Amino acid sequence: DLYSKPEEIWQVYEALSKVPDGVFTVAAAFGNVHGVYQPGNVRLEPEILGNAQKYIAEKLGLPEGSKPVKFVFHGGSGSDLKDIRQSLEYGVVKMNIDTDTQWSYWSGIKDFEAKYRDYLQTQIGNPEGEAKPNKKYYDPRACLRAAEESTVKRLQQCFEDLKCTNICGMGAPGTPENVLGPRRGGLPA
C-alpha cells in the first residue's frame, strides 16, 4: 500500500517519543512522491495526516483537535496549492521541494542563455557591434547569478504557499547592498 495508516504513524510516533527530549518529524506517505509528474498521476490524500492526528491524539488522551505529530511533506514539488494548504492544517511543518528548486536553478541558466544567446557565441562581436566584447555575458558567474535569482523566486513562492512569510517579526527583507554595479565588474541585468 502506498499510503500510511494511522496505526503505522502511531508506531513511528511512539518509538521516536522514547528519545529523551526528542523533537522529530514524521514523513508519512499520503500520495506524495519525489519528482514531478503529469497532473492526475499523483493523488495526494492529506486527510491521511488528519486521520493520523485524531488517532494519535486519542491514544494520548489529548483534547479533540490536538495535533501531536509534526509532519514533513516529502515530495512536495509540483503539488497543488490546495493540497499544500490542507496538509498544513493537518500538521505539516516542513515541505521538501528539491525537484522544483533544481528546475528553477536550471531555468535561470536556460533563460539567461536564451536572452543573451547572441552575446554567448564568441568572445568579441555581438548585436551591439563587431568589436564589442562579451566577457560580462560568458563569465559563468553571470548565468549562475541568474540561476540563483530564479531559485530565490521559487523559494519565495514556496514560502508564500506554506504561509511562512513575515512571521518571525523581522519584516520584509531589504534590498541587498553588497553588490557591484556593471562598471565595477558586476553582472549584466
Backbone as a printed PyTorch tensor [residue, N CA C, xyz], in Angstrom:
tensor([[[  0.8490,  -1.1880,   0.0000],
         [  0.0000,   0.0000,   0.0000],
         [  0.8870,   1.2410,   0.0000]],

        [[  0.5430,   2.2180,  -0.8130],
         [  1.3460,   3.4300,  -0.9440],
         [  0.9940,   4.4950,   0.0950]],

        [[ -0.0340,   4.2600,   0.8910],
         [ -0.4770,   5.2610,   1.8550],
         [ -0.2540,   4.7710,   3.2810]],

        [[  0.2270,   5.6750,   4.1400],
         [  0.4060,   5.3280,   5.5490],
         [ -0.9480,   5.2080,   6.2320]],

        [[ -0.9900,   4.3370,   7.1980],
         [ -2.1960,   4.1610,   8.0140],
         [ -1.9480,   4.7880,   9.3860]],

        [[ -3.0030,   5.2620,  10.0410],
         [ -2.8300,   5.8810,  11.3580],
         [ -2.0700,   4.9880,  12.3410]],

        [[ -2.3220,   3.6870,  12.2800],
         [ -1.6400,   2.7560,  13.1950],
         [ -0.1320,   2.7350,  12.9380]],

        [[  0.2610,   2.8340,  11.6800],
         [  1.6890,   2.8430,  11.3450],
         [  2.3530,   4.1410,  11.8020]],

        [[  1.6510,   5.2300,  11.6220],
         [  2.1850,   6.5260,  12.0390],
         [  2.2960,   6.5510,  13.5670]],

        [[  1.3310,   5.9590,  14.2390],
         [  1.3790,   5.8540,  15.7010],
         [  2.6120,   5.0570,  16.1400]],

        [[  2.9170,   3.9620,  15.4640],
         [  4.0960,   3.1570,  15.8160],
         [  5.3780,   3.9920,  15.7140]],

        [[  5.4910,   4.7750,  14.6650],
         [  6.6680,   5.6270,  14.4970],
         [  6.6930,   6.6900,  15.5920]],

        [[  5.5570,   7.3230,  15.8090],
         [  5.4740,   8.3720,  16.8240],
         [  5.8400,   7.8090,  18.2070]],

        [[  5.2840,   6.6710,  18.5270],
         [  5.5300,   6.0520,  19.8290],
         [  7.0120,   5.7140,  20.0090]],

        [[  7.6360,   5.1610,  18.9650],
         [  9.0540,   4.7950,  19.0540],
         [  9.9370,   6.0400,  19.2010]],

        [[  9.6780,   7.0620,  18.4040],
         [ 10.5080,   8.2650,  18.4530],
         [ 10.2780,   9.0740,  19.7250]],

        [[  9.1090,   8.9600,  20.3070],
         [  8.8040,   9.6890,  21.5390],
         [  9.6320,   9.1950,  22.7190]],

        [[ 10.2110,   8.0240,  22.5990],
         [ 11.0400,   7.4690,  23.6840],
         [ 12.4110,   8.1320,  23.7630]],

        [[ 12.7950,   8.8690,  22.7520],
         [ 14.0800,   9.5690,  22.7690],
         [ 13.9700,  10.7360,  23.7510]],

        [[ 14.8320,  10.7880,  24.7580],
         [ 14.7430,  11.8790,  25.7340],
         [ 14.8740,  13.2460,  25.0590]],

        [[ 13.9580,  14.1330,  25.3910],
         [ 13.9310,  15.4920,  24.8410],
         [ 13.9120,  15.5040,  23.3100]],

        [[ 13.4190,  14.4460,  22.7210],
         [ 13.4100,  14.3300,  21.2610],
         [ 12.3710,  15.2270,  20.6060]],

        [[ 12.7810,  15.8860,  19.5710],
         [ 11.8790,  16.6490,  18.7190],
         [ 12.0640,  16.0550,  17.3300]],

        [[ 10.9760,  15.6690,  16.6900],
         [ 11.0940,  14.9510,  15.4330],
         [  9.9170,  15.2430,  14.5240]],

        [[ 10.1060,  14.9330,  13.2610],
         [  9.0200,  14.9900,  12.2940],
         [  8.8130,  13.5860,  11.7480]],

        [[  7.6220,  13.3570,  11.2570],
         [  7.2740,  12.0610,  10.6690],
         [  6.9520,  12.2900,   9.1920]],

        [[  7.5700,  11.4770,   8.3530],
         [  7.3300,  11.5640,   6.9090],
         [  6.3400,  10.4710,   6.5210]],

        [[  5.0780,  10.7580,   6.6990],
         [  4.0300,   9.7930,   6.3490],
         [  3.7740,   9.8370,   4.8490]],

        [[  3.3580,   8.7200,   4.3080],
         [  3.0410,   8.6410,   2.8780],
         [  1.5540,   8.9360,   2.6920]],

        [[  1.2760,  10.0300,   1.9910],
         [ -0.1240,  10.3680,   1.7120],
         [ -0.3160,  10.6580,   0.2230]],

        [[  0.4590,   9.9190,  -0.5750],
         [  0.3950,  10.0790,  -2.0230],
         [  1.5280,  10.9170,  -2.5620]],

        [[  2.3590,  11.4330,  -1.6680],
         [  3.4720,  12.2740,  -2.0760],
         [  4.6110,  11.4080,  -2.6240]],

        [[  5.2460,  11.9060,  -3.6690],
         [  6.3610,  11.1930,  -4.3050],
         [  7.4310,  12.2020,  -4.6810]],

        [[  8.6660,  11.7280,  -4.7580],
         [  9.7520,  12.6020,  -5.2030],
         [  9.6710,  12.7590,  -6.7110]],

        [[  9.9700,  13.9590,  -7.1860],
         [  9.9150,  14.2210,  -8.6170],
         [  8.6370,  14.9510,  -8.9840]],

        [[  8.4730,  15.2130, -10.2650],
         [  7.2830,  15.8930, -10.7730],
         [  6.6500,  14.9840, -11.8220]],

        [[  5.3420,  14.8980, -11.7790],
         [  4.6160,  14.0190, -12.6910],
         [  3.4760,  14.7740, -13.3530]],

        [[  2.9800,  14.2380, -14.4520],
         [  1.8380,  14.8370, -15.1410],
         [  0.6590,  14.9450, -14.1710]],

        [[ -0.1250,  16.0170, -14.2730],
         [ -1.3060,  16.1350, -13.4180],
         [ -2.1910,  14.8900, -13.5400]],

        [[ -2.6620,  14.4210, -12.4080],
         [ -3.5280,  13.2460, -12.3910],
         [ -2.7950,  11.9470, -12.1030]],

        [[ -1.4650,  11.9350, -12.2590],
         [ -0.7110,  10.7100, -11.9990],
         [ -0.4090,  10.5230, -10.5190]],

        [[ -0.4430,  11.5890,  -9.7630],
         [ -0.2090,  11.5240,  -8.3260],
         [ -1.4420,  12.0860,  -7.6400]],

        [[ -1.9800,  11.3400,  -6.7070],
         [ -3.1630,  11.8000,  -5.9850],
         [ -2.8220,  11.9320,  -4.5100]],

        [[ -2.7080,  13.1640,  -4.0660],
         [ -2.4270,  13.4090,  -2.6540],
         [ -3.6980,  13.2420,  -1.8340]],

        [[ -3.5310,  12.6710,  -0.6700],
         [ -4.6340,  12.4740,   0.2690],
         [ -4.2340,  13.0420,   1.6330]],

        [[ -4.1820,  14.3750,   1.7690],
         [ -3.7600,  14.9640,   3.0380],
         [ -4.6330,  14.5460,   4.2210]],

        [[ -5.8550,  14.0970,   3.9360],
         [ -6.7420,  13.6580,   5.0260],
         [ -6.0980,  12.5420,   5.8420]],

        [[ -5.2060,  11.7850,   5.2200],
         [ -4.4940,  10.7200,   5.9400],
         [ -3.7700,  11.3060,   7.1440]],

        [[ -3.1870,  12.4840,   6.9730],
         [ -2.4850,  13.1330,   8.0800],
         [ -3.4680,  13.5570,   9.1640]],

        [[ -4.5980,  14.1010,   8.7500],
         [ -5.6260,  14.4930,   9.7120],
         [ -6.1600,  13.3030,  10.4880]],

        [[ -6.3950,  12.1900,   9.8020],
         [ -6.8740,  10.9810,  10.4740],
         [ -5.8380,  10.4610,  11.4640]],

        [[ -4.5650,  10.5520,  11.0840],
         [ -3.4990,  10.1090,  11.9970],
         [ -3.4440,  11.0050,  13.2280]],

        [[ -3.6190,  12.3050,  13.0400],
         [ -3.6140,  13.2160,  14.1940],
         [ -4.7240,  12.8350,  15.1800]],

        [[ -5.9260,  12.5810,  14.6390],
         [ -7.0510,  12.1950,  15.5140],
         [ -6.7410,  10.8950,  16.2540]],

        [[ -6.2410,   9.9140,  15.5290],
         [ -5.9420,   8.5960,  16.0970],
         [ -4.9080,   8.7160,  17.2220]],

        [[ -3.8240,   9.4450,  16.9470],
         [ -2.7440,   9.5570,  17.9330],
         [ -3.1760,  10.4230,  19.1130]],

        [[ -3.9520,  11.4650,  18.8700],
         [ -4.4610,  12.3010,  19.9650],
         [ -5.3410,  11.4600,  20.8970]],

        [[ -6.1640,  10.5830,  20.3180],
         [ -6.9900,   9.6890,  21.1370],
         [ -6.1150,   8.7440,  21.9550]],

        [[ -5.1000,   8.1810,  21.3320],
         [ -4.1810,   7.2640,  22.0270],
         [ -3.5080,   7.9620,  23.2050]],

        [[ -3.2070,   9.2360,  23.0310],
         [ -2.5140,  10.0010,  24.0690],
         [ -3.4720,  10.6690,  25.0540]],

        [[ -4.7780,  10.5620,  24.7960],
         [ -5.7590,  11.1880,  25.6660],
         [ -5.7700,  12.7090,  25.5600]],

        [[ -5.4280,  13.2210,  24.3940],
         [ -5.3840,  14.6700,  24.1840],
         [ -6.7560,  15.1940,  23.7570]],

        [[ -7.0060,  16.4780,  23.9590],
         [ -8.2950,  17.0410,  23.5580],
         [ -8.5070,  16.9510,  22.0420]],

        [[ -9.7540,  16.9200,  21.6550],
         [-10.1070,  16.8920,  20.2320],
         [ -9.5010,  18.1150,  19.5370]],

        [[ -8.9870,  17.9110,  18.3390],
         [ -8.3580,  18.9910,  17.5860],
         [ -6.8630,  19.1120,  17.8290]],

        [[ -6.3320,  18.3160,  18.7570],
         [ -4.8880,  18.3450,  19.0110],
         [ -4.1300,  17.8060,  17.8130]],

        [[ -2.9290,  18.3040,  17.6550],
         [ -2.0500,  17.8420,  16.5740],
         [ -0.7100,  17.4580,  17.1820]],

        [[ -0.6290,  16.2680,  17.7240],
         [  0.6120,  15.8660,  18.3940],
         [  1.7770,  15.5860,  17.4470]],

        [[  1.4950,  15.3160,  16.1750],
         [  2.5450,  14.9310,  15.2330],
         [  2.9340,  16.1170,  14.3550]],

        [[  4.2350,  16.3100,  14.2100],
         [  4.7700,  17.2720,  13.2420],
         [  5.1520,  16.4590,  12.0070]],

        [[  4.5210,  16.7570,  10.8890],
         [  4.7820,  16.0140,   9.6560],
         [  5.7310,  16.7740,   8.7430]],

        [[  6.5100,  16.0230,   7.9760],
         [  7.3000,  16.5830,   6.8900],
         [  6.6810,  16.0600,   5.5980]],

        [[  6.5210,  16.9610,   4.6510],
         [  5.9050,  16.6650,   3.3600],
         [  7.0260,  16.3790,   2.3720]],

        [[  7.4080,  15.1110,   2.2620],
         [  8.4080,  14.7210,   1.2680],
         [  7.7560,  14.7670,  -0.0990]],

        [[  8.5300,  15.1350,  -1.1170],
         [  7.9960,  15.1330,  -2.4740],
         [  6.9410,  16.1990,  -2.6960]],

        [[  7.1870,  17.4150,  -2.2300],
         [  6.2120,  18.4880,  -2.3970],
         [  6.2600,  19.1820,  -3.7460]],

        [[  7.3130,  18.9340,  -4.5340],
         [  7.4470,  19.6090,  -5.8340],
         [  6.2510,  19.3260,  -6.7210]],

        [[  5.7390,  20.3860,  -7.3330],
         [  4.6350,  20.2330,  -8.2770],
         [  3.2760,  20.0310,  -7.6410]],

        [[  3.1950,  20.1050,  -6.3220],
         [  1.9200,  19.8570,  -5.6370],
         [  0.9600,  21.0220,  -5.8130]],

        [[ -0.3150,  20.7030,  -5.8200],
         [ -1.3740,  21.6880,  -5.9340],
         [ -1.4390,  22.5010,  -4.6410]],

        [[ -1.6410,  23.8140,  -4.7640],
         [ -1.6860,  24.6880,  -3.6030],
         [ -2.7590,  24.2480,  -2.6080]],

        [[ -3.8920,  23.7700,  -3.0970],
         [ -4.9660,  23.3090,  -2.2100],
         [ -4.4760,  22.1650,  -1.3140]],

        [[ -3.7240,  21.2360,  -1.8910],
         [ -3.2040,  20.1120,  -1.1110],
         [ -2.1260,  20.5600,  -0.1270]],

        [[ -1.3150,  21.5200,  -0.5370],
         [ -0.2880,  22.0500,   0.3630],
         [ -0.9510,  22.6920,   1.5700]],

        [[ -1.9240,  23.5440,   1.3110],
         [ -2.5930,  24.2450,   2.4100],
         [ -3.3370,  23.2730,   3.3330]],

        [[ -3.9530,  22.2610,   2.7330],
         [ -4.6560,  21.2790,   3.5500],
         [ -3.6740,  20.4990,   4.4210]],

        [[ -2.5170,  20.1650,   3.8620],
         [ -1.5220,  19.4260,   4.6490],
         [ -1.0210,  20.2710,   5.8220]],

        [[ -0.9430,  21.5860,   5.6390],
         [ -0.5580,  22.4640,   6.7470],
         [ -1.5700,  22.3760,   7.8890]],

        [[ -2.8490,  22.3400,   7.5140],
         [ -3.9080,  22.2340,   8.5210],
         [ -3.7850,  20.9410,   9.3280]],

        [[ -3.1940,  19.9230,   8.7410],
         [ -3.0640,  18.6220,   9.4030],
         [ -1.7130,  18.4180,  10.0650]],

        [[ -0.8930,  19.4680,  10.1430],
         [  0.3320,  19.3680,  10.9310],
         [  1.6370,  19.3000,  10.1660]],

        [[  1.6330,  19.5810,   8.8640],
         [  2.8960,  19.6330,   8.1260],
         [  3.6500,  20.8900,   8.5570]],

        [[  4.9160,  20.7120,   8.9380],
         [  5.7470,  21.8340,   9.3630],
         [  6.9440,  22.0350,   8.4380]],

        [[  7.1140,  21.1250,   7.4770],
         [  8.2400,  21.2240,   6.5390],
         [  7.8360,  20.5480,   5.2350]],

        [[  8.2190,  21.1640,   4.1270],
         [  7.9250,  20.5650,   2.8230],
         [  9.1930,  20.5550,   1.9850]],

        [[  9.5140,  19.4290,   1.3950],
         [ 10.6830,  19.2990,   0.5310],
         [ 10.2990,  19.5770,  -0.9170]],

        [[ 11.1010,  20.4210,  -1.5700],
         [ 10.8210,  20.7870,  -2.9690],
         [ 12.1000,  20.7390,  -3.8040]],

        [[ 12.9170,  19.7230,  -3.5940],
         [ 14.1940,  19.6530,  -4.2860],
         [ 14.0410,  19.6890,  -5.8030]],

        [[ 13.0920,  18.9460,  -6.3440],
         [ 12.9150,  18.9220,  -7.7960],
         [ 12.5500,  20.3080,  -8.3190]],

        [[ 11.6830,  21.0190,  -7.6210],
         [ 11.3150,  22.3770,  -8.0380],
         [ 12.5100,  23.3280,  -7.9780]],

        [[ 13.3480,  23.2050,  -6.9390],
         [ 14.4940,  24.1070,  -6.8570],
         [ 15.5500,  23.7410,  -7.9030]],

        [[ 15.6860,  22.4640,  -8.2040],
         [ 16.5960,  22.0810,  -9.2910],
         [ 16.1250,  22.7050, -10.6020]],

        [[ 14.8170,  22.6190, -10.8620],
         [ 14.2960,  23.1780, -12.1110],
         [ 14.4390,  24.6970, -12.1290]],

        [[ 14.1740,  25.3450, -11.0100],
         [ 14.2700,  26.8070, -11.0010],
         [ 15.7140,  27.2460, -11.2470]],

        [[ 16.6650,  26.5180, -10.7220],
         [ 18.0710,  26.8370, -10.9440],
         [ 18.4130,  26.6670, -12.4230]],

        [[ 18.0490,  25.5130, -12.9700],
         [ 18.3040,  25.2570, -14.3920],
         [ 17.5760,  26.2780, -15.2630]],

        [[ 16.3540,  26.6000, -14.9220],
         [ 15.5550,  27.5420, -15.6970],
         [ 16.2300,  28.9100, -15.7630]],

        [[ 16.8510,  29.3310, -14.6600],
         [ 17.5750,  30.5960, -14.6570],
         [ 18.7200,  30.5880, -15.6540]],

        [[ 19.4510,  29.4800, -15.7130],
         [ 20.5590,  29.3550, -16.6740],
         [ 20.0090,  29.3170, -18.0950]],

        [[ 18.9820,  28.5180, -18.2990],
         [ 18.3710,  28.3630, -19.6270],
         [ 17.8490,  29.7120, -20.1450]],

        [[ 17.1630,  30.4420, -19.2860],
         [ 16.6150,  31.7360, -19.6930],
         [ 17.7220,  32.7640, -19.9570]],

        [[ 18.7850,  32.7120, -19.1590],
         [ 19.9270,  33.6030, -19.3780],
         [ 20.5300,  33.3360, -20.7550]],

        [[ 20.7140,  32.0520, -21.0710],
         [ 21.2900,  31.6970, -22.3710],
         [ 20.3920,  32.1670, -23.5060]],

        [[ 19.0860,  32.0020, -23.3580],
         [ 18.1610,  32.4270, -24.4090],
         [ 18.1930,  33.9540, -24.5750]],

        [[ 18.2410,  34.6780, -23.4660],
         [ 18.2470,  36.1460, -23.5090],
         [ 19.5310,  36.6910, -24.1410]],

        [[ 20.6700,  36.0530, -23.8290],
         [ 21.9630,  36.5690, -24.2760],
         [ 22.6390,  35.6680, -25.3160]],

        [[ 21.8660,  34.8600, -25.9850],
         [ 22.4300,  33.9060, -26.9520],
         [ 23.3900,  34.5760, -27.9300]],

        [[ 23.0070,  35.7070, -28.4820],
         [ 23.8500,  36.3930, -29.4720],
         [ 25.1420,  36.9440, -28.8680]],

        [[ 25.2040,  37.0510, -27.5480],
         [ 26.4030,  37.5410, -26.8730],
         [ 27.2880,  36.3850, -26.3990]],

        [[ 26.7860,  35.1660, -26.5180],
         [ 27.4810,  33.9960, -25.9780],
         [ 28.1250,  33.1240, -27.0550]],

        [[ 28.1780,  33.6110, -28.2760],
         [ 28.7100,  32.7940, -29.3730],
         [ 30.2080,  32.9920, -29.6000]],

        [[ 30.7010,  34.1700, -29.2700],
         [ 32.1190,  34.4840, -29.4540],
         [ 32.5660,  35.4000, -28.3260]],

        [[ 33.8890,  35.5460, -28.1940],
         [ 34.4050,  36.4510, -27.1670],
         [ 34.2350,  37.9120, -27.5620]],

        [[ 34.3120,  38.1760, -28.8570],
         [ 34.1880,  39.5490, -29.3500],
         [ 33.1910,  39.5660, -30.4990]],

        [[ 32.3300,  40.5590, -30.4920],
         [ 31.3380,  40.7130, -31.5440],
         [ 29.9650,  40.2680, -31.0910]],

        [[ 29.0170,  41.2160, -31.1550],
         [ 27.6480,  40.9260, -30.7410],
         [ 26.7100,  41.8900, -31.4590]],

        [[ 25.4190,  41.8610, -31.1880],
         [ 24.4850,  42.7530, -31.8750],
         [ 24.7960,  44.2430, -31.7200]],

        [[ 25.5800,  44.5820, -30.7150],
         [ 25.9170,  45.9860, -30.4910],
         [ 27.1300,  46.4360, -31.3070]],

        [[ 27.8220,  45.4800, -31.9330],
         [ 28.9770,  45.8490, -32.7550],
         [ 29.9740,  44.7140, -32.8850]],

        [[ 30.6960,  44.6950, -34.0120],
         [ 31.6590,  43.6300, -34.2990],
         [ 32.8220,  43.6070, -33.3140]],

        [[ 33.1660,  44.7580, -32.7580],
         [ 34.3210,  44.8380, -31.8610],
         [ 33.9240,  44.8350, -30.3830]],

        [[ 32.6490,  44.6670, -30.1020],
         [ 32.1780,  44.7020, -28.7080],
         [ 32.5310,  43.3970, -27.9930]],

        [[ 33.1220,  43.4880, -26.7880],
         [ 33.4660,  42.2780, -26.0300],
         [ 32.2410,  41.6780, -25.3450]],

        [[ 32.3140,  40.3900, -25.0930],
         [ 31.1960,  39.6560, -24.4820],
         [ 31.5350,  39.0780, -23.1170]],

        [[ 32.6740,  39.4460, -22.5520],
         [ 33.1510,  38.8320, -21.3180],
         [ 32.1050,  38.8300, -20.2000]],

        [[ 31.4170,  39.9500, -20.0260],
         [ 30.4630,  40.0150, -18.9180],
         [ 29.2790,  39.0620, -19.1100]],

        [[ 29.0860,  38.5700, -20.3430],
         [ 27.9900,  37.6330, -20.6000],
         [ 28.4220,  36.1820, -20.4290]],

        [[ 29.6270,  35.8380, -20.9080],
         [ 30.0490,  34.4450, -20.7940],
         [ 30.7710,  34.1400, -19.4830]],

        [[ 30.9800,  35.1360, -18.6660],
         [ 31.5060,  34.8930, -17.3240],
         [ 30.5080,  33.9730, -16.6220]],

        [[ 30.9430,  32.7890, -16.1770],
         [ 29.9880,  31.8450, -15.5810],
         [ 29.2340,  32.4050, -14.3830]],

        [[ 29.7920,  33.4040, -13.7310],
         [ 29.0820,  33.9950, -12.5940],
         [ 27.7950,  34.6700, -13.0320]],

        [[ 27.7400,  35.1060, -14.2970],
         [ 26.5420,  35.7880, -14.7920],
         [ 25.3640,  34.8230, -14.8750]],

        [[ 25.5690,  33.6800, -15.5000],
         [ 24.4450,  32.7380, -15.6140],
         [ 24.1370,  32.0900, -14.2650]],

        [[ 25.1490,  31.9100, -13.4240],
         [ 24.8920,  31.3490, -12.0940],
         [ 24.0790,  32.3230, -11.2450]],

        [[ 24.3430,  33.6040, -11.4100],
         [ 23.5490,  34.6100, -10.6910],
         [ 22.0960,  34.5540, -11.1600]],

        [[ 21.8920,  34.3870, -12.4660],
         [ 20.5270,  34.2630, -12.9890],
         [ 19.8520,  33.0260, -12.4000]],

        [[ 20.6140,  31.9510, -12.2500],
         [ 20.0700,  30.7290, -11.6510],
         [ 19.6770,  30.9710, -10.1930]],

        [[ 20.5190,  31.6830,  -9.4820],
         [ 20.2200,  31.9880,  -8.0760],
         [ 18.9720,  32.8560,  -7.9570]],

        [[ 18.8590,  33.8560,  -8.8230],
         [ 17.6910,  34.7330,  -8.7790],
         [ 16.4090,  33.9680,  -9.0860]],

        [[ 16.4690,  33.0540, -10.0310],
         [ 15.3110,  32.2310, -10.3620],
         [ 14.9260,  31.3400,  -9.1830]],

        [[ 15.9270,  30.8180,  -8.5100],
         [ 15.6730,  29.9570,  -7.3560],
         [ 15.0840,  30.7610,  -6.1990]],

        [[ 15.5620,  31.9690,  -6.0060],
         [ 15.0080,  32.8340,  -4.9600],
         [ 13.5170,  33.0660,  -5.2160]],

        [[ 13.1490,  33.2980,  -6.4790],
         [ 11.7260,  33.4900,  -6.8100],
         [ 10.9190,  32.2460,  -6.4720]],

        [[ 11.4560,  31.0620,  -6.7910],
         [ 10.7280,  29.8190,  -6.4950],
         [ 10.5980,  29.6160,  -4.9900]],

        [[ 11.6550,  29.9200,  -4.2560],
         [ 11.5900,  29.7780,  -2.8050],
         [ 10.5880,  30.7620,  -2.2080]],

        [[ 10.5480,  31.9780,  -2.7350],
         [  9.5710,  32.9600,  -2.2510],
         [  8.1540,  32.4400,  -2.4640]],

        [[  7.9140,  31.8360,  -3.6400],
         [  6.5970,  31.2500,  -3.8950],
         [  6.3040,  30.1450,  -2.8740]],

        [[  7.3000,  29.3270,  -2.5940],
         [  7.1220,  28.2540,  -1.6070],
         [  6.7960,  28.8250,  -0.2270]],

        [[  7.5270,  29.8600,   0.1840],
         [  7.2740,  30.4690,   1.4910],
         [  5.8430,  30.9970,   1.5730]],

        [[  5.3800,  31.5870,   0.4740],
         [  4.0040,  32.0980,   0.4450],
         [  3.0030,  30.9440,   0.4770]],

        [[  3.2750,  29.8840,  -0.3030],
         [  2.3870,  28.7160,  -0.3060],
         [  2.2710,  28.1060,   1.0810]],

        [[  3.3860,  28.1020,   1.8230],
         [  3.4250,  27.4950,   3.1560],
         [  3.0370,  28.4790,   4.2600]],

        [[  2.6090,  29.6710,   3.8680],
         [  2.1830,  30.7010,   4.8280],
         [  3.2720,  31.0190,   5.8480]],

        [[  4.5020,  31.1370,   5.3850],
         [  5.5850,  31.4250,   6.3300],
         [  6.4110,  32.6340,   5.8900]],

        [[  5.7260,  33.6840,   5.4710],
         [  6.4200,  34.9320,   5.1690],
         [  6.0970,  35.9480,   6.2520]],

        [[  7.0950,  36.7070,   6.6320],
         [  6.9400,  37.7840,   7.6280],
         [  6.2890,  37.3080,   8.9220]],

        [[  6.6890,  36.1360,   9.4080],
         [  6.0970,  35.6440,  10.6550],
         [  7.0810,  35.6250,  11.8150]],

        [[  8.3380,  35.9450,  11.5540],
         [  9.3370,  35.9300,  12.6260],
         [  9.5770,  37.3150,  13.1990]],

        [[  8.7760,  38.2850,  12.8090],
         [  8.9230,  39.6300,  13.3300],
         [ 10.0680,  40.4090,  12.7260]],

        [[ 10.6720,  39.8710,  11.6530],
         [ 11.8180,  40.5480,  11.0470],
         [ 11.3980,  41.4780,   9.9250]],

        [[ 10.1630,  41.4200,   9.4880],
         [  9.7090,  42.2650,   8.3920],
         [ 10.2160,  41.7770,   7.0530]],

        [[  9.8540,  42.4890,   6.0290],
         [ 10.2730,  42.1170,   4.6790],
         [ 11.7690,  42.3510,   4.5140]],

        [[ 12.4330,  41.5100,   3.7150],
         [ 13.8770,  41.7100,   3.5120],
         [ 14.1490,  42.9820,   2.7230]],

        [[ 15.2540,  43.6160,   3.0370],
         [ 15.6440,  44.8300,   2.3300],
         [ 16.3890,  44.5090,   1.0470]],

        [[ 16.6860,  45.5300,   0.2860],
         [ 17.4550,  45.3680,  -0.9440],
         [ 18.9120,  45.1250,  -0.5750]],

        [[ 19.5440,  44.1080,  -1.1660],
         [ 20.9560,  43.8450,  -0.8470],
         [ 21.8300,  45.0430,  -1.2100]],

        [[ 22.7990,  45.3180,  -0.3720],
         [ 23.6840,  46.4470,  -0.6150],
         [ 25.1030,  46.0080,  -0.9610]],

        [[ 25.3630,  44.7180,  -0.9180],
         [ 26.7200,  44.2350,  -1.1320],
         [ 26.9260,  43.7240,  -2.5660]],

        [[ 26.3630,  44.4320,  -3.5310],
         [ 26.5060,  44.0310,  -4.9290],
         [ 27.2100,  45.1410,  -5.7020]],

        [[ 27.9750,  44.7510,  -6.6940],
         [ 28.6910,  45.7140,  -7.5260],
         [ 27.8840,  46.0330,  -8.7620]],

        [[ 27.9700,  47.2330,  -9.2520],
         [ 27.3230,  47.6060, -10.4980],
         [ 28.1480,  47.1670, -11.6840]],

        [[ 27.6010,  47.2650, -12.9050],
         [ 28.2980,  46.8080, -14.1120],
         [ 29.6420,  47.4900, -14.3510]],

        [[ 29.7890,  48.7350, -13.9250],
         [ 31.0520,  49.4500, -14.1630],
         [ 32.1430,  48.9590, -13.2210]],

        [[ 31.7680,  48.2500, -12.1690],
         [ 32.7380,  47.7470, -11.1880],
         [ 32.8920,  46.2380, -11.2770]],

        [[ 32.5620,  45.6680, -12.4320],
         [ 32.7100,  44.2260, -12.5960],
         [ 31.4620,  43.4500, -12.2700]],

        [[ 30.3590,  44.1630, -12.0420],
         [ 29.1010,  43.4720, -11.7490],
         [ 28.5500,  42.7730, -12.9550]],

        [[ 27.5240,  42.0270, -12.7530],
         [ 26.9250,  41.2240, -13.8070],
         [ 25.8570,  41.9880, -14.5630]],

        [[ 25.5800,  41.5960, -15.8110],
         [ 24.5410,  42.2880, -16.5710],
         [ 23.1710,  42.0710, -15.9480]],

        [[ 22.3230,  43.0600, -16.1100],
         [ 20.9700,  42.9580, -15.5550],
         [ 20.0530,  42.2860, -16.5500]]])
